[in-house]
Amino acid sequence: MSAASCLYVQSFIEKCLTAVGAKPHHARSLAEVLVTADCRGHYSHGLNRMDMYLKDIQTGICAVEGEPLVEKESAATALVDGNNLLGPVVGNFCMKLAIKKAKEVGIGWVVAHGESHHFSASRTLGTNPLSVAAPAEHGDSFVLDTATSAVALGKVELNERRGDPIPDGWGCDPEGHVTTDPKSVLTGGGLVPIGGSEATGGYKGYGLGMMVEVFCGILAGAQYSKYVRTWKVTDRVANLGQCFVAINPENFAPGFNERMSDLLSIQRDQDPADPGSPVLAPGDPERMNIKKCEEMGGIPYHINVVKYIVSTETRSLLPCDKIVSI
Amino acid sequence: MSAASCLYVQSFIEKCLTAVGAKPHHARSLAEVLVTADCRGHYSHGLNRMDMYLKDIQTGICAVEGEPLVEKESAATALVDGNNLLGPVVGNFCMKLAIKKAKEVGIGWVVAHGESHHFSASRTLGTNPLSVAAPAEHGDSFVLDTATSAVALGKVELNERRGDPIPDGWGCDPEGHVTTDPKSVLTGGGLVPIGGSEATGGYKGYGLGMMVEVFCGILAGAQYSKYVRTWKVTDRVANLGQCFVAINPENFAPGFNERMSDLLSIQRDQDPADPGSPVLAPGDPERMNIKKCEEMGGIPYHINVVKYIVSTETRSLLPCDKIVSI
């Protein structure tokens, strides 16, 4: 492992993106998301994915010109056309707008279509992620960021690469039966919803996945369900839908942050079922990774990620020796 | 089994509630909820629970005087004091207010404290249910109504009564380990979140349960987590929190109902993994039960529910022979 300074990685990604034609402030938005993912320990969603975005821009499947556009608006809502721009560009635009509305009327509910990157449906529902963050005191917070599938596809890929079976309840074969064979999930099968089988509540995860579909694709008038472009296929624009909600706690009962801190403490202070594994709150594993990065003065990348980045065409765009050597 | 006309059951419950002091329109709200639960096939949440509400009113743990009160309001939000009234009274008040706001500004987000009945936390999180409904065409709809625990406590109770073990992934023992012994879950143990163990995504269900806690108890300034009164304990008022959100699809992309119908069709038209079990959409099992009730001209109650109602003190309040004889 070698640690690269967050600022250097951020600047490296920005330079690569602008080199293929992204506007500087669009490149900054995407770079921030990728570096943040790495700092939080979700390497599958960080620097490792940069070349996919570079290809999306180079093939023209993702737009670099223009800005997101508000199509319809009320004091509390907005419908936004993402104009096929990079996901974080549309996401930041929508979230800022939602926060502005929440400051004014307590809630901002912004839905976007024409978004170019997002987890997509391999069958009739995608991993349909759901993220909720809420502030507590002294910089602490509740950060839930979860797919409504039992696991992310990357975990199945990892087991397949290692030759390991997957646990019962992660995925199914092309006939829809739960399987422990990762290859079968990756070739025509699919992930199963949170809860796994019928007996253990898989129908609940299926319902939650559909709920996300309703709030995103259906409400936004974007692609949904089986119409969503398959992951990594770049023969047509994605036109994905997303939903951004901001809630101003000041419009509700006073003392939100204090109660939030107390709730987090109650959870963390429970006696763990396994003495070696303390009870965590959503966001804690990522918080520990951020702390580790701060202590190391950079992000510890696996050598394979560095090799991968060095081996891509970005090598010809910019020197990436600094990532390797730090 | 004997079928009782919905109207008769509704009127029977209303009369029992007003006999112990509930206002007629409050009694009507609760009776509607209980009859609807029975019609939808959720007998555990219907007539079967009437005596619990009667007791709540008789002991004064639930208020019969007053109405819910708006404490704080914006164009899109409201904070409501439920004044310890019956759950459906507060629920209807909040949902009507949320719909009014959604008609005006696209979203209505109403949070209530001082609510007297709701599933409650036996450990540090309750079953924390989440319900989302969305209209499709021709009266069809998406209706998700799910606890964020793997199953409802009633299912564990049922297995215990029958002397059957519970499936792996429903509940844990007092030490927090997953168990198949229903007695252990009911005596000091607890339900586990959707997803069961760590390997199958139980941490996601845990996060979703906390999300519901944030939107209800925390946002409303009501009781939350371990402070929530234990289920069926009536030594103090509950002061529960709830969150009601109404979204006006007209504020977003045109054609919502058509897309919703299409999404429901896509799901239902999939080849089932088990040829004997067609793929259903959330709300379909309940829809089938409503159809059955319509065809029978009433609700088919199990004889034990009827016996239970007859055996309670309500017998002295009103004749319930008609429920038995129909």
XYZ file of C-alpha atoms in Angstrom:
652
model
C 0.000 0.000 0.000
C 0.990 3.569 -0.605
C -0.768 6.677 0.653
C -1.563 9.536 -1.692
C -2.536 12.948 -0.346
C -6.225 13.664 -0.810
C -5.437 16.990 -2.411
C -3.093 15.392 -4.921
C -5.626 12.713 -5.907
C -8.342 15.361 -6.185
C -6.147 17.473 -8.443
C -5.014 14.429 -10.474
C -8.616 13.416 -11.209
C -9.610 17.002 -12.050
C -6.734 17.286 -14.508
C -7.561 13.971 -16.187
C -11.220 15.003 -16.572
C -10.509 18.472 -17.917
C -7.955 16.959 -20.303
C -10.771 15.025 -22.013
C -13.044 18.076 -22.126
C -14.894 18.434 -18.795
C -15.456 21.981 -17.516
C -13.202 22.667 -14.491
C -16.087 23.040 -12.009
C -17.737 19.840 -13.307
C -14.422 18.003 -12.959
C -14.130 19.316 -9.413
C -17.573 17.984 -8.461
C -16.794 14.493 -9.729
C -13.273 14.469 -8.250
C -14.684 15.410 -4.843
C -17.108 12.479 -4.955
C -14.414 9.977 -5.959
C -11.882 11.180 -3.366
C -14.559 11.219 -0.670
C -15.499 7.631 -1.527
C -11.854 6.585 -1.193
C -11.423 8.484 2.104
C -14.530 6.748 3.427
C -13.038 3.381 2.442
C -15.348 2.640 -0.484
C -12.552 2.093 -2.964
C -14.878 0.443 -5.458
C -16.528 3.848 -5.952
C -13.459 6.073 -5.996
C -10.342 6.591 -8.121
C -10.902 3.056 -9.360
C -13.879 4.327 -11.378
C -12.220 7.362 -12.927
C -11.480 5.724 -16.257
C -15.161 4.838 -16.682
C -16.048 8.532 -16.466
C -13.206 9.449 -18.811
C -14.599 6.970 -21.356
C -18.141 8.307 -20.861
C -16.896 11.787 -21.726
C -14.644 10.647 -24.584
C -17.429 8.629 -26.263
C -19.846 11.541 -25.812
C -22.298 9.338 -23.889
C -22.079 11.915 -21.110
C -22.351 15.649 -21.873
C -19.714 18.220 -20.937
C -21.511 21.352 -22.195
C -24.435 23.078 -20.493
C -25.704 23.045 -16.931
C -28.676 21.339 -15.204
C -31.969 23.134 -15.878
C -35.007 23.670 -13.610
C -38.075 22.672 -15.651
C -40.823 23.090 -13.056
C -40.718 24.655 -9.601
C -42.709 25.484 -6.483
C -41.634 26.846 -3.086
C -40.859 23.298 -1.942
C -40.279 21.265 -5.123
C -38.401 21.226 -8.411
C -38.142 19.032 -11.467
C -34.662 19.239 -12.989
C -33.316 18.185 -16.386
C -29.799 16.935 -15.738
C -28.975 17.443 -19.440
C -27.001 14.215 -19.394
C -24.196 15.805 -17.394
C -21.940 13.949 -14.950
C -23.872 12.547 -11.962
C -22.218 14.659 -9.250
C -22.813 17.825 -11.305
C -26.552 17.101 -11.385
C -26.520 15.831 -7.785
C -24.826 18.925 -6.371
C -27.145 21.221 -8.347
C -30.249 19.404 -7.049
C -29.082 19.096 -3.458
C -28.149 22.786 -3.275
C -31.580 23.685 -4.638
C -33.279 21.340 -2.132
C -31.329 22.901 0.765
C -32.253 26.426 -0.414
C -35.936 25.453 -0.414
C -35.640 23.710 2.964
C -34.196 26.919 4.440
C -37.201 28.820 3.100
C -40.154 26.460 3.663
C -38.740 23.564 5.710
C -38.578 20.980 2.920
C -36.977 20.832 -0.493
C -37.910 17.898 -2.719
C -36.031 17.919 -6.026
C -36.290 15.220 -8.658
C -34.019 14.981 -11.685
C -34.150 13.126 -14.989
C -31.396 13.072 -17.592
C -28.766 11.989 -15.125
C -25.890 10.085 -16.682
C -24.457 7.873 -13.979
C -25.996 5.816 -11.268
C -26.192 2.163 -10.336
C -28.467 0.570 -12.869
C -30.883 -2.277 -13.160
C -29.516 -5.548 -14.402
C -32.944 -7.173 -14.119
C -36.156 -5.219 -13.386
C -34.911 -3.360 -10.338
C -31.448 -1.950 -9.721
C -29.533 -1.875 -6.477
C -31.684 1.257 -5.911
C -29.667 2.910 -3.177
C -31.082 5.063 -0.424
C -29.011 7.610 1.516
C -30.016 9.599 4.571
C -27.754 11.837 6.638
C -28.650 13.753 9.791
C -26.439 15.980 11.955
C -25.763 15.344 15.635
C -23.684 17.470 18.016
C -19.923 18.195 17.797
C -19.644 17.188 14.135
C -21.080 13.727 14.720
C -23.777 12.470 12.361
C -25.999 9.624 11.200
C -25.027 8.627 7.648
C -26.966 5.797 6.061
C -25.961 4.969 2.473
C -27.247 1.622 1.390
C -28.350 -0.323 -1.643
C -31.754 -1.987 -1.262
C -30.203 -5.141 -2.704
C -28.665 -7.528 -0.154
C -25.156 -6.542 -1.259
C -23.444 -4.485 -3.948
C -22.542 -6.248 -7.193
C -18.862 -5.542 -6.492
C -18.920 -7.949 -3.544
C -20.135 -10.764 -5.803
C -17.443 -9.872 -8.356
C -14.802 -9.990 -5.631
C -15.863 -13.500 -4.522
C -15.878 -14.674 -8.136
C -12.367 -13.296 -8.678
C -11.146 -15.116 -5.570
C -12.966 -18.330 -6.534
C -15.063 -18.250 -3.359
C -18.759 -19.114 -3.170
C -21.118 -16.345 -2.023
C -23.259 -16.636 1.135
C -26.825 -17.825 0.755
C -28.997 -14.756 0.316
C -26.833 -12.487 -1.869
C -27.908 -13.393 -5.386
C -29.914 -15.651 -7.642
C -29.292 -17.617 -10.828
C -30.882 -16.780 -14.220
C -33.967 -18.804 -13.206
C -34.449 -16.672 -10.085
C -33.345 -19.260 -7.523
C -31.019 -18.227 -4.701
C -27.496 -19.498 -5.447
C -24.057 -19.559 -3.832
C -22.306 -19.506 -7.246
C -21.079 -15.957 -7.967
C -20.594 -16.730 -11.693
C -24.259 -17.625 -12.002
C -25.263 -14.292 -10.439
C -22.971 -12.374 -12.810
C -24.040 -14.192 -15.986
C -27.782 -13.715 -16.328
C -28.685 -13.964 -12.655
C -29.027 -11.025 -10.325
C -28.745 -9.633 -6.847
C -31.585 -10.349 -4.429
C -33.212 -7.628 -2.314
C -32.324 -7.016 1.375
C -33.828 -9.840 3.369
C -32.907 -12.638 0.960
C -35.603 -15.291 0.728
C -39.349 -14.991 1.372
C -39.025 -16.491 4.893
C -36.444 -13.929 6.009
C -38.283 -10.882 4.618
C -36.883 -10.588 1.070
C -40.284 -9.253 -0.044
C -39.603 -6.229 2.182
C -36.342 -5.435 0.414
C -38.136 -5.895 -2.914
C -40.773 -3.360 -1.792
C -38.103 -0.907 -0.621
C -36.321 -1.235 -3.977
C -39.589 -0.438 -5.752
C -40.111 2.550 -3.436
C -36.771 3.991 -4.592
C -37.838 3.349 -8.217
C -41.077 5.315 -7.602
C -39.261 8.298 -6.052
C -36.619 8.381 -8.797
C -37.465 6.991 -12.259
C -41.257 7.195 -11.967
C -41.573 10.632 -10.325
C -38.878 12.138 -12.558
C -40.180 10.703 -15.822
C -36.751 9.148 -16.431
C -35.961 5.576 -17.416
C -37.071 2.989 -14.897
C -37.043 -0.729 -14.265
C -36.111 -2.826 -17.322
C -35.725 0.314 -19.508
C -32.677 1.394 -17.512
C -29.460 0.985 -19.485
C -27.390 -1.974 -18.333
C -24.408 -1.120 -16.126
C -21.302 -0.170 -18.150
C -23.159 -0.322 -21.506
C -22.490 2.944 -23.301
C -24.462 2.645 -26.539
C -27.093 5.183 -25.471
C -27.582 7.952 -22.929
C -28.766 6.749 -19.545
C -31.541 9.267 -18.688
C -31.599 8.141 -15.081
C -33.786 9.577 -12.357
C -32.781 10.697 -8.893
C -34.515 12.222 -5.921
C -32.989 14.714 -3.463
C -34.735 15.776 -0.270
C -33.560 18.337 2.282
C -35.357 18.713 5.615
C -34.809 21.662 7.929
C -35.001 20.380 11.532
C -35.730 23.961 12.675
C -39.217 23.582 11.230
C -39.896 20.769 13.689
C -39.210 20.187 17.397
C -36.259 22.144 18.934
C -33.205 20.122 20.020
C -32.792 17.867 16.987
C -28.983 17.618 17.148
C -29.006 16.799 20.881
C -31.547 13.997 20.416
C -29.587 12.710 17.430
C -26.395 12.548 19.534
C -28.274 10.742 22.276
C -29.719 8.185 19.826
C -26.241 7.532 18.400
C -24.865 7.063 21.942
C -27.651 4.644 22.881
C -26.840 2.486 19.870
C -23.061 2.620 20.299
C -23.207 1.970 24.058
C -25.079 -1.326 23.747
C -23.263 -4.470 24.840
C -22.203 -6.168 21.611
C -23.446 -9.711 20.902
C -19.864 -10.469 19.868
C -17.486 -8.829 22.405
C -14.920 -8.240 19.631
C -17.328 -6.211 17.490
C -18.658 -3.029 19.135
C -22.095 -1.843 18.031
C -21.705 0.826 15.355
C -24.039 3.522 14.058
C -24.583 4.028 10.299
C -21.583 6.018 9.088
C -19.167 4.823 11.792
C -17.086 2.460 9.603
C -16.554 5.319 7.129
C -15.734 7.747 9.947
C -13.003 5.359 11.155
C -11.551 5.198 7.645
C -11.497 9.000 7.332
C -9.652 9.159 10.668
C -7.134 6.590 9.417
C -6.527 8.658 6.285
C -6.037 11.796 8.368
C -3.510 10.019 10.585
C -1.624 8.671 7.563
C -1.778 12.037 5.808
C -3.336 10.488 2.724
C -5.414 7.721 1.218
C -3.863 4.237 1.415
C -4.480 2.747 -2.037
C -4.018 -0.911 -2.785
C -1.136 -1.343 -5.206
C -3.522 -2.888 -7.761
C -5.572 0.308 -7.953
C -2.413 2.298 -8.551
C -1.229 -0.197 -11.195
C -4.617 -0.008 -12.867
C -4.552 3.781 -13.011
C -0.987 3.762 -14.318
C -1.910 1.245 -16.995
C -4.811 3.278 -18.375
C -4.537 5.877 -21.069
C -4.556 8.576 -18.383
C -0.832 7.798 -18.119
C -0.343 9.579 -21.401
C -2.425 12.523 -20.206
C -0.640 13.185 -16.976
C 2.142 11.764 -14.847
C 0.753 9.633 -12.056
C 4.113 8.724 -10.523
C 3.263 10.836 -7.540
C 0.372 8.543 -6.610
C 2.690 5.563 -6.707
C 5.582 7.137 -4.905
C 3.858 8.832 -1.969
C -65.240 -19.133 9.963
C -68.117 -16.735 9.746
C -68.321 -13.594 7.627
C -69.453 -10.331 9.181
C -70.462 -7.412 6.987
C -67.843 -4.649 7.016
C -70.483 -2.074 7.831
C -71.679 -4.086 10.815
C -68.171 -4.543 12.203
C -67.425 -0.858 11.655
C -70.598 0.115 13.510
C -69.956 -2.450 16.272
C -66.478 -1.083 16.962
C -67.741 2.516 16.863
C -70.454 1.700 19.396
C -68.017 -0.058 21.746
C -65.623 2.914 21.591
C -68.251 5.585 22.145
C -69.679 3.498 25.011
C -66.374 3.930 26.886
C -66.234 7.660 26.113
C -64.652 8.214 22.687
C -66.074 11.034 20.569
C -68.123 9.604 17.655
C -65.768 10.948 14.943
C -62.718 9.640 16.814
C -64.389 6.243 17.151
C -65.129 6.297 13.427
C -61.454 6.949 12.562
C -60.226 4.036 14.661
C -63.004 1.692 13.500
C -62.129 2.438 9.862
C -58.500 1.508 10.475
C -59.368 -1.766 12.239
C -61.948 -2.843 9.631
C -59.566 -1.925 6.808
C -56.843 -4.053 8.411
C -59.235 -7.016 8.589
C -60.425 -6.508 4.989
C -56.798 -6.451 3.871
C -56.210 -9.727 5.714
C -54.101 -8.345 8.557
C -56.295 -9.770 11.310
C -53.630 -9.183 13.953
C -54.191 -5.423 13.501
C -58.011 -5.395 13.264
C -61.017 -6.226 15.434
C -58.650 -8.433 17.400
C -57.062 -5.281 18.845
C -60.247 -3.446 19.780
C -60.160 -4.393 23.450
C -56.655 -2.936 23.768
C -57.987 0.448 22.650
C -61.017 0.132 24.923
C -58.661 -0.474 27.844
C -56.459 2.470 26.804
C -59.507 4.733 26.935
C -60.915 3.229 30.126
C -57.623 3.587 32.012
C -57.230 7.148 30.737
C -53.839 6.339 29.219
C -55.259 7.607 25.927
C -57.181 10.889 25.777
C -60.724 11.250 24.457
C -61.091 15.031 24.813
C -59.526 17.652 22.562
C -58.200 17.521 19.003
C -54.684 17.426 17.521
C -53.005 20.845 17.503
C -50.648 22.456 14.967
C -47.710 23.851 16.947
C -45.494 25.134 14.146
C -46.224 25.516 10.440
C -44.803 26.575 7.074
C -46.215 26.273 3.551
C -44.771 22.759 3.304
C -44.351 21.540 6.896
C -46.122 21.222 10.231
C -45.313 20.028 13.732
C -48.407 18.602 15.415
C -49.162 17.792 19.059
C -51.337 14.682 18.981
C -52.538 15.471 22.500
C -52.350 11.785 23.356
C -55.420 11.012 21.240
C -56.059 7.707 19.471
C -53.453 6.967 16.775
C -55.799 7.094 13.763
C -57.248 10.430 14.970
C -53.774 11.972 14.944
C -52.831 10.095 11.755
C -55.850 11.288 9.786
C -55.360 14.862 10.988
C -51.694 14.871 9.937
C -52.221 13.125 6.605
C -55.062 15.499 5.630
C -52.826 18.459 6.504
C -49.926 16.970 4.504
C -52.212 16.446 1.469
C -53.513 20.042 1.718
C -49.930 21.333 1.689
C -48.952 19.009 -1.172
C -51.846 20.395 -3.244
C -50.537 23.907 -2.613
C -46.735 23.566 -2.807
C -46.140 19.992 -4.026
C -45.011 18.491 -0.711
C -46.498 18.277 2.736
C -44.232 16.989 5.525
C -46.027 16.714 8.864
C -44.497 15.328 12.027
C -46.456 14.557 15.206
C -45.558 13.919 18.818
C -47.978 12.952 21.561
C -49.352 10.028 19.596
C -50.758 7.246 21.771
C -50.538 4.049 19.750
C -47.888 2.664 17.485
C -45.607 -0.331 17.454
C -43.045 0.252 20.107
C -39.462 -0.562 20.890
C -38.829 -3.639 22.939
C -35.090 -3.055 22.777
C -33.467 0.127 21.389
C -35.321 0.199 18.089
C -38.931 -0.791 17.428
C -40.311 -2.552 14.378
C -40.226 1.017 12.959
C -42.630 0.570 10.061
C -42.460 2.416 6.785
C -45.466 2.823 4.463
C -45.529 4.261 0.961
C -48.500 4.285 -1.395
C -48.602 5.575 -4.967
C -51.519 5.595 -7.423
C -51.445 3.854 -10.794
C -54.186 3.823 -13.441
C -57.704 2.347 -13.113
C -57.656 2.231 -9.315
C -54.471 0.158 -9.194
C -51.716 1.219 -6.803
C -48.374 0.488 -5.185
C -48.873 -0.018 -1.436
C -45.795 -0.810 0.633
C -46.426 -1.195 4.364
C -43.555 -2.898 6.112
C -41.779 -3.115 9.425
C -38.018 -2.606 9.194
C -37.625 -5.647 11.447
C -37.364 -8.998 9.638
C -40.887 -9.922 10.743
C -43.670 -8.627 13.006
C -43.640 -9.778 16.636
C -47.032 -11.459 16.057
C -45.398 -14.008 13.762
C -42.991 -15.046 16.514
C -45.900 -15.268 18.990
C -47.809 -17.484 16.560
C -44.883 -19.922 16.235
C -44.467 -20.004 20.011
C -48.184 -20.766 20.480
C -47.917 -23.614 17.972
C -44.696 -24.906 19.527
C -42.797 -24.412 16.265
C -39.223 -23.060 15.992
C -38.772 -19.802 14.072
C -36.616 -19.560 10.916
C -33.040 -18.424 11.306
C -33.009 -14.650 10.853
C -36.221 -13.548 12.604
C -35.084 -12.877 16.141
C -32.312 -13.005 18.715
C -31.954 -14.182 22.312
C -31.341 -11.845 25.296
C -27.590 -11.954 24.520
C -28.169 -10.709 20.980
C -27.449 -13.968 19.163
C -29.755 -15.123 16.377
C -31.977 -17.928 17.646
C -34.664 -20.284 16.346
C -36.391 -20.437 19.766
C -39.444 -18.129 19.746
C -39.680 -18.147 23.568
C -36.174 -16.739 23.824
C -37.116 -13.880 21.447
C -40.249 -13.089 23.468
C -38.579 -13.199 26.902
C -35.794 -10.654 26.847
C -34.625 -11.204 23.283
C -35.825 -9.191 20.308
C -36.593 -9.061 16.626
C -33.682 -8.605 14.236
C -33.721 -6.016 11.435
C -34.545 -6.894 7.800
C -31.578 -8.747 6.389
C -30.930 -10.909 9.467
C -27.218 -11.443 10.085
C -24.265 -9.258 9.104
C -23.434 -11.448 6.071
C -26.914 -11.129 4.592
C -27.236 -7.368 5.089
C -28.795 -7.082 8.572
C -26.834 -3.851 9.080
C -28.928 -2.351 6.282
C -32.189 -3.152 8.042
C -30.683 -1.709 11.239
C -29.863 1.511 9.361
C -33.355 1.683 7.847
C -34.883 1.215 11.312
C -32.764 4.094 12.611
C -33.845 6.217 9.626
C -37.491 5.755 10.664
C -36.515 6.686 14.249
C -34.912 9.912 12.962
C -37.974 10.905 10.897
C -40.389 10.116 13.747
C -39.182 10.312 17.356
C -36.144 12.527 16.751
C -37.688 15.053 14.320
C -40.920 15.254 16.350
C -39.288 15.602 19.758
C -41.264 12.579 20.950
C -39.993 9.517 22.805
C -37.435 7.508 20.853
C -35.308 4.403 21.122
C -35.130 2.937 24.652
C -37.377 5.699 26.061
C -40.354 4.379 24.107
C -42.907 2.698 26.363
C -42.871 -1.086 26.075
C -45.647 -2.589 23.960
C -48.890 -3.134 25.923
C -47.540 -1.419 29.073
C -50.064 1.237 30.116
C -48.518 2.857 33.175
C -47.669 6.107 31.376
C -48.624 7.983 28.217
C -46.738 6.907 25.125
C -45.789 10.258 23.485
C -44.854 8.541 20.259
C -43.647 10.290 17.107
C -44.855 9.803 13.572
C -44.067 11.308 10.202
C -46.544 11.846 7.340
C -45.471 12.936 3.874
C -47.693 13.723 0.889
C -46.187 14.253 -2.552
C -48.128 15.757 -5.451
C -46.984 14.014 -8.653
C -48.316 16.986 -10.671
C -45.342 18.984 -9.419
C -43.017 16.581 -11.194
C -42.988 14.856 -14.615
C -46.401 14.387 -16.323
C -47.718 10.816 -16.698
C -46.992 9.493 -13.197
C -49.972 7.109 -13.023
C -49.231 5.609 -16.452
C -45.600 4.931 -15.546
C -46.694 3.497 -12.195
C -49.075 1.090 -13.962
C -46.320 0.090 -16.345
C -43.878 -0.578 -13.485
C -46.461 -2.721 -11.682
C -47.079 -4.696 -14.906
C -43.364 -5.251 -15.469
C -43.033 -6.736 -11.983
C -46.177 -8.857 -12.160
C -45.434 -10.166 -15.669
C -42.060 -11.640 -14.735
C -41.698 -15.411 -14.924
C -41.866 -16.607 -11.328
C -38.906 -18.560 -9.910
C -41.515 -20.951 -8.481
C -44.201 -21.550 -11.155
C -46.852 -21.877 -8.427
C -46.159 -18.436 -6.967
C -46.735 -15.546 -9.379
C -44.643 -12.413 -8.850
C -46.667 -9.895 -6.841
C -46.344 -6.137 -6.381
C -46.462 -4.546 -2.901
C -50.163 -4.385 -1.940
C -51.279 -7.323 -4.132
C -51.820 -9.853 -1.300
C -54.044 -7.307 0.481
C -55.886 -6.502 -2.770
C -56.707 -10.201 -3.175
C -58.064 -10.327 0.365
C -60.282 -7.278 -0.209
C -61.653 -8.988 -3.349
C -62.381 -12.137 -1.356
C -64.268 -10.100 1.273
C -66.276 -8.384 -1.469
C -67.196 -11.726 -3.007
C -68.216 -13.141 0.382
C -70.124 -9.993 1.298
C -68.183 -9.618 4.515
C -65.019 -10.290 6.468
C -64.329 -13.974 7.224
C -63.230 -14.002 10.872
C -61.608 -17.001 12.491
C -63.929 -18.397 15.157
C -61.283 -17.668 17.820
C -61.402 -13.932 17.104
C -65.181 -13.992 17.454
C -64.943 -16.012 20.685
C -62.378 -13.562 22.028
C -64.563 -10.545 21.281
C -67.595 -12.266 22.805
C -65.605 -13.134 25.924
C -64.430 -9.584 26.556
C -66.309 -7.017 28.575
C -67.636 -5.513 25.342
C -70.240 -8.260 25.549
C -71.886 -6.346 28.367
C -71.731 -3.134 26.378
C -73.358 -4.341 23.217
C -74.724 -7.546 21.710
C -72.177 -9.116 19.399
C -74.303 -12.097 18.377
C -74.581 -10.636 14.912
C -70.850 -11.059 14.304
C -71.109 -14.702 15.259
C -74.297 -15.434 13.373
C -73.579 -13.798 10.013
